[in-house]
Amino acid sequence: MDEKFLLQNLLSENAELRHTATHALWNLWFNEYGENAASRIRAGTKLMENHQFEKANEVFKNLIAQHPSFAEAHNKLATSLFMQGEYSQSVIECEITLKLNPYHFGAWNGLGLCLFHLARYQEAIKSFQTALTIQPYADINKSYIAKCRGQLN
């Protein structure tokens, strides 16, 4: 499916259409470099979910070495680093992801979360707001904007 079409569907009032578009976008991003890379990124994600961060990071870094423009490999490395509390390093990977794919709502949210943890609340708000322009029904972003504003008051 066409990415622009799927991104447009994220704006729909129809929750099922948004849900389908969200999953289709993740599949598109995972499969950007073919089935082999998608399989490897899924394996790395499984390692990350099992808190085997060093092994997961190795998988993601190897994918990045092989495919430097693979936005989802950068995004998954950012996620793994975030889960390890390496927020500054995660910010770098989120920013790379967003240079490669400025519509990556997951990376915008992830960047916001990192900035929140780094007490960079104004920047975090901007990141969550950008995520909301892409995915306006993702209430988690609204929640974090409120948390950031609470920290600023």
mmCIF file of C-alpha atoms in Angstrom:
data_model
loop_
_atom_site.group_PDB
_atom_site.id
_atom_site.type_symbol
_atom_site.label_atom_id
_atom_site.label_comp_id
_atom_site.label_asym_id
_atom_site.label_seq_id
_atom_site.Cartn_x
_atom_site.Cartn_y
_atom_site.Cartn_z
ATOM 1 C CA MET A 1 0.000 0.000 0.000
ATOM 2 C CA ASP A 2 1.004 3.597 -0.560
ATOM 3 C CA GLU A 3 2.456 5.331 2.505
ATOM 4 C CA LYS A 4 0.708 8.656 1.788
ATOM 5 C CA PHE A 5 -2.650 6.871 1.535
ATOM 6 C CA LEU A 6 -2.033 5.100 4.850
ATOM 7 C CA LEU A 7 -0.918 8.314 6.544
ATOM 8 C CA GLN A 8 -4.110 9.979 5.317
ATOM 9 C CA ASN A 9 -6.116 7.160 6.898
ATOM 10 C CA LEU A 10 -4.570 7.969 10.296
ATOM 11 C CA LEU A 11 -6.605 11.182 10.176
ATOM 12 C CA SER A 12 -9.911 9.358 9.719
ATOM 13 C CA GLU A 13 -12.658 9.428 12.326
ATOM 14 C CA ASN A 14 -13.088 5.695 11.659
ATOM 15 C CA ALA A 15 -11.150 3.876 14.403
ATOM 16 C CA GLU A 16 -10.929 0.606 12.443
ATOM 17 C CA LEU A 17 -9.492 2.391 9.412
ATOM 18 C CA ARG A 18 -6.901 4.127 11.628
ATOM 19 C CA HIS A 19 -5.992 0.824 13.285
ATOM 20 C CA THR A 20 -5.550 -0.911 9.926
ATOM 21 C CA ALA A 21 -3.470 1.988 8.582
ATOM 22 C CA THR A 22 -1.245 1.985 11.674
ATOM 23 C CA HIS A 23 -0.465 -1.714 11.302
ATOM 24 C CA ALA A 24 0.049 -1.378 7.553
ATOM 25 C CA LEU A 25 2.527 1.473 8.108
ATOM 26 C CA TRP A 26 4.515 -0.548 10.651
ATOM 27 C CA ASN A 27 4.621 -3.458 8.171
ATOM 28 C CA LEU A 28 5.727 -1.121 5.384
ATOM 29 C CA TRP A 29 8.499 0.314 7.559
ATOM 30 C CA PHE A 30 9.640 -3.121 8.784
ATOM 31 C CA ASN A 31 9.764 -4.484 5.227
ATOM 32 C CA GLU A 32 11.479 -1.478 3.631
ATOM 33 C CA TYR A 33 14.655 -3.500 2.969
ATOM 34 C CA GLY A 34 13.056 -6.832 2.190
ATOM 35 C CA GLU A 35 12.048 -9.953 4.042
ATOM 36 C CA ASN A 36 15.537 -10.825 5.306
ATOM 37 C CA ALA A 37 15.971 -7.426 6.980
ATOM 38 C CA ALA A 38 12.396 -7.578 8.308
ATOM 39 C CA SER A 39 13.066 -11.006 9.795
ATOM 40 C CA ARG A 40 16.225 -9.744 11.458
ATOM 41 C CA ILE A 41 14.513 -6.676 12.869
ATOM 42 C CA ARG A 42 11.737 -8.858 14.274
ATOM 43 C CA ALA A 43 14.373 -11.105 15.888
ATOM 44 C CA GLY A 44 16.053 -8.049 17.399
ATOM 45 C CA THR A 45 12.706 -6.801 18.661
ATOM 46 C CA LYS A 46 12.063 -10.162 20.323
ATOM 47 C CA LEU A 47 15.480 -9.969 22.029
ATOM 48 C CA MET A 48 14.695 -6.444 23.191
ATOM 49 C CA GLU A 49 11.314 -7.528 24.565
ATOM 50 C CA ASN A 50 13.149 -10.252 26.504
ATOM 51 C CA HIS A 51 15.531 -7.612 27.932
ATOM 52 C CA GLN A 52 18.504 -9.039 26.013
ATOM 53 C CA PHE A 53 19.534 -5.523 25.097
ATOM 54 C CA GLU A 54 23.149 -6.110 24.102
ATOM 55 C CA LYS A 55 22.134 -8.808 21.626
ATOM 56 C CA ALA A 56 19.241 -6.684 20.337
ATOM 57 C CA ASN A 57 21.494 -3.651 19.911
ATOM 58 C CA GLU A 58 23.949 -5.796 17.977
ATOM 59 C CA VAL A 59 21.194 -6.931 15.597
ATOM 60 C CA PHE A 60 20.009 -3.354 15.028
ATOM 61 C CA LYS A 61 23.548 -1.980 14.616
ATOM 62 C CA ASN A 62 24.364 -4.723 12.089
ATOM 63 C CA LEU A 63 21.232 -3.851 10.121
ATOM 64 C CA ILE A 64 22.195 -0.176 10.203
ATOM 65 C CA ALA A 65 25.725 -1.005 9.025
ATOM 66 C CA GLN A 66 24.264 -2.978 6.127
ATOM 67 C CA HIS A 67 21.403 -0.525 5.400
ATOM 68 C CA PRO A 68 22.302 2.937 6.802
ATOM 69 C CA SER A 69 19.009 4.393 5.507
ATOM 70 C CA PHE A 70 16.838 1.767 7.218
ATOM 71 C CA ALA A 71 14.725 4.074 9.389
ATOM 72 C CA GLU A 72 13.093 1.240 11.326
ATOM 73 C CA ALA A 73 16.456 -0.236 12.339
ATOM 74 C CA HIS A 74 17.408 3.163 13.774
ATOM 75 C CA ASN A 75 14.000 3.406 15.456
ATOM 76 C CA LYS A 76 14.349 -0.015 17.088
ATOM 77 C CA LEU A 77 17.853 0.833 18.284
ATOM 78 C CA ALA A 78 16.398 4.041 19.743
ATOM 79 C CA THR A 79 13.717 1.996 21.511
ATOM 80 C CA SER A 80 16.262 -0.431 22.935
ATOM 81 C CA LEU A 81 18.459 2.421 24.159
ATOM 82 C CA PHE A 82 15.408 4.084 25.727
ATOM 83 C CA MET A 83 14.515 0.875 27.547
ATOM 84 C CA GLN A 84 18.057 0.849 28.961
ATOM 85 C CA GLY A 85 17.733 4.442 30.188
ATOM 86 C CA GLU A 86 20.194 5.701 27.557
ATOM 87 C CA TYR A 87 17.984 8.678 26.704
ATOM 88 C CA SER A 88 20.609 10.920 25.082
ATOM 89 C CA GLN A 89 21.766 8.107 22.780
ATOM 90 C CA SER A 90 18.152 7.273 22.013
ATOM 91 C CA VAL A 91 17.500 10.905 21.029
ATOM 92 C CA ILE A 92 20.281 10.637 18.433
ATOM 93 C CA GLU A 93 18.747 7.495 16.903
ATOM 94 C CA CYS A 94 15.245 9.046 16.952
ATOM 95 C CA GLU A 95 16.576 12.084 15.117
ATOM 96 C CA ILE A 96 18.219 9.870 12.483
ATOM 97 C CA THR A 97 14.960 7.941 12.093
ATOM 98 C CA LEU A 98 13.060 11.190 11.583
ATOM 99 C CA LYS A 99 15.550 12.498 9.014
ATOM 100 C CA LEU A 100 14.965 9.277 7.071
ATOM 101 C CA ASN A 101 11.208 9.146 7.691
ATOM 102 C CA PRO A 102 9.677 12.425 8.934
ATOM 103 C CA TYR A 103 6.248 10.750 9.206
ATOM 104 C CA HIS A 104 7.364 8.109 11.687
ATOM 105 C CA PHE A 105 4.870 8.777 14.475
ATOM 106 C CA GLY A 106 6.563 6.173 16.674
ATOM 107 C CA ALA A 107 9.886 7.986 16.476
ATOM 108 C CA TRP A 108 8.216 11.343 17.210
ATOM 109 C CA ASN A 109 6.610 9.794 20.282
ATOM 110 C CA GLY A 110 9.868 8.101 21.270
ATOM 111 C CA LEU A 111 11.786 11.337 20.876
ATOM 112 C CA GLY A 112 9.231 13.050 23.086
ATOM 113 C CA LEU A 113 9.575 10.349 25.736
ATOM 114 C CA CYS A 114 13.367 10.673 25.744
ATOM 115 C CA LEU A 115 13.179 14.450 25.999
ATOM 116 C CA PHE A 116 10.641 14.116 28.815
ATOM 117 C CA HIS A 117 13.037 11.871 30.745
ATOM 118 C CA LEU A 118 15.833 14.365 30.105
ATOM 119 C CA ALA A 119 13.603 17.152 31.559
ATOM 120 C CA ARG A 120 13.638 18.944 28.186
ATOM 121 C CA TYR A 121 9.910 19.569 28.444
ATOM 122 C CA GLN A 122 9.436 22.308 25.821
ATOM 123 C CA GLU A 123 11.195 20.185 23.195
ATOM 124 C CA ALA A 124 9.217 17.128 24.292
ATOM 125 C CA ILE A 125 5.949 19.023 23.843
ATOM 126 C CA LYS A 126 6.932 19.920 20.269
ATOM 127 C CA SER A 127 7.756 16.292 19.542
ATOM 128 C CA PHE A 128 4.453 15.018 20.949
ATOM 129 C CA GLN A 129 2.586 17.741 19.039
ATOM 130 C CA THR A 130 4.255 16.654 15.800
ATOM 131 C CA ALA A 131 3.262 13.048 16.532
ATOM 132 C CA LEU A 132 -0.308 14.280 16.985
ATOM 133 C CA THR A 133 -0.342 16.011 13.605
ATOM 134 C CA ILE A 134 0.429 12.630 12.038
ATOM 135 C CA GLN A 135 -1.696 10.507 14.371
ATOM 136 C CA PRO A 136 -4.265 12.865 15.970
ATOM 137 C CA TYR A 137 -6.157 10.134 17.822
ATOM 138 C CA ALA A 138 -3.078 8.828 19.688
ATOM 139 C CA ASP A 139 -4.120 10.104 23.104
ATOM 140 C CA ILE A 140 -0.850 9.031 24.741
ATOM 141 C CA ASN A 141 0.762 12.071 23.106
ATOM 142 C CA LYS A 142 -1.883 14.370 24.606
ATOM 143 C CA SER A 143 -1.256 12.785 27.995
ATOM 144 C CA TYR A 144 2.483 13.428 27.789
ATOM 145 C CA ILE A 145 1.944 17.009 26.625
ATOM 146 C CA ALA A 146 -0.096 17.537 29.801
ATOM 147 C CA LYS A 147 2.641 15.883 31.898
ATOM 148 C CA CYS A 148 5.274 18.145 30.318
ATOM 149 C CA ARG A 149 3.174 21.244 30.927
ATOM 150 C CA GLY A 150 2.710 20.108 34.523
ATOM 151 C CA GLN A 151 6.470 19.916 34.934
ATOM 152 C CA LEU A 152 6.874 23.420 33.510
ATOM 153 C CA ASN A 153 4.394 24.959 35.989
#
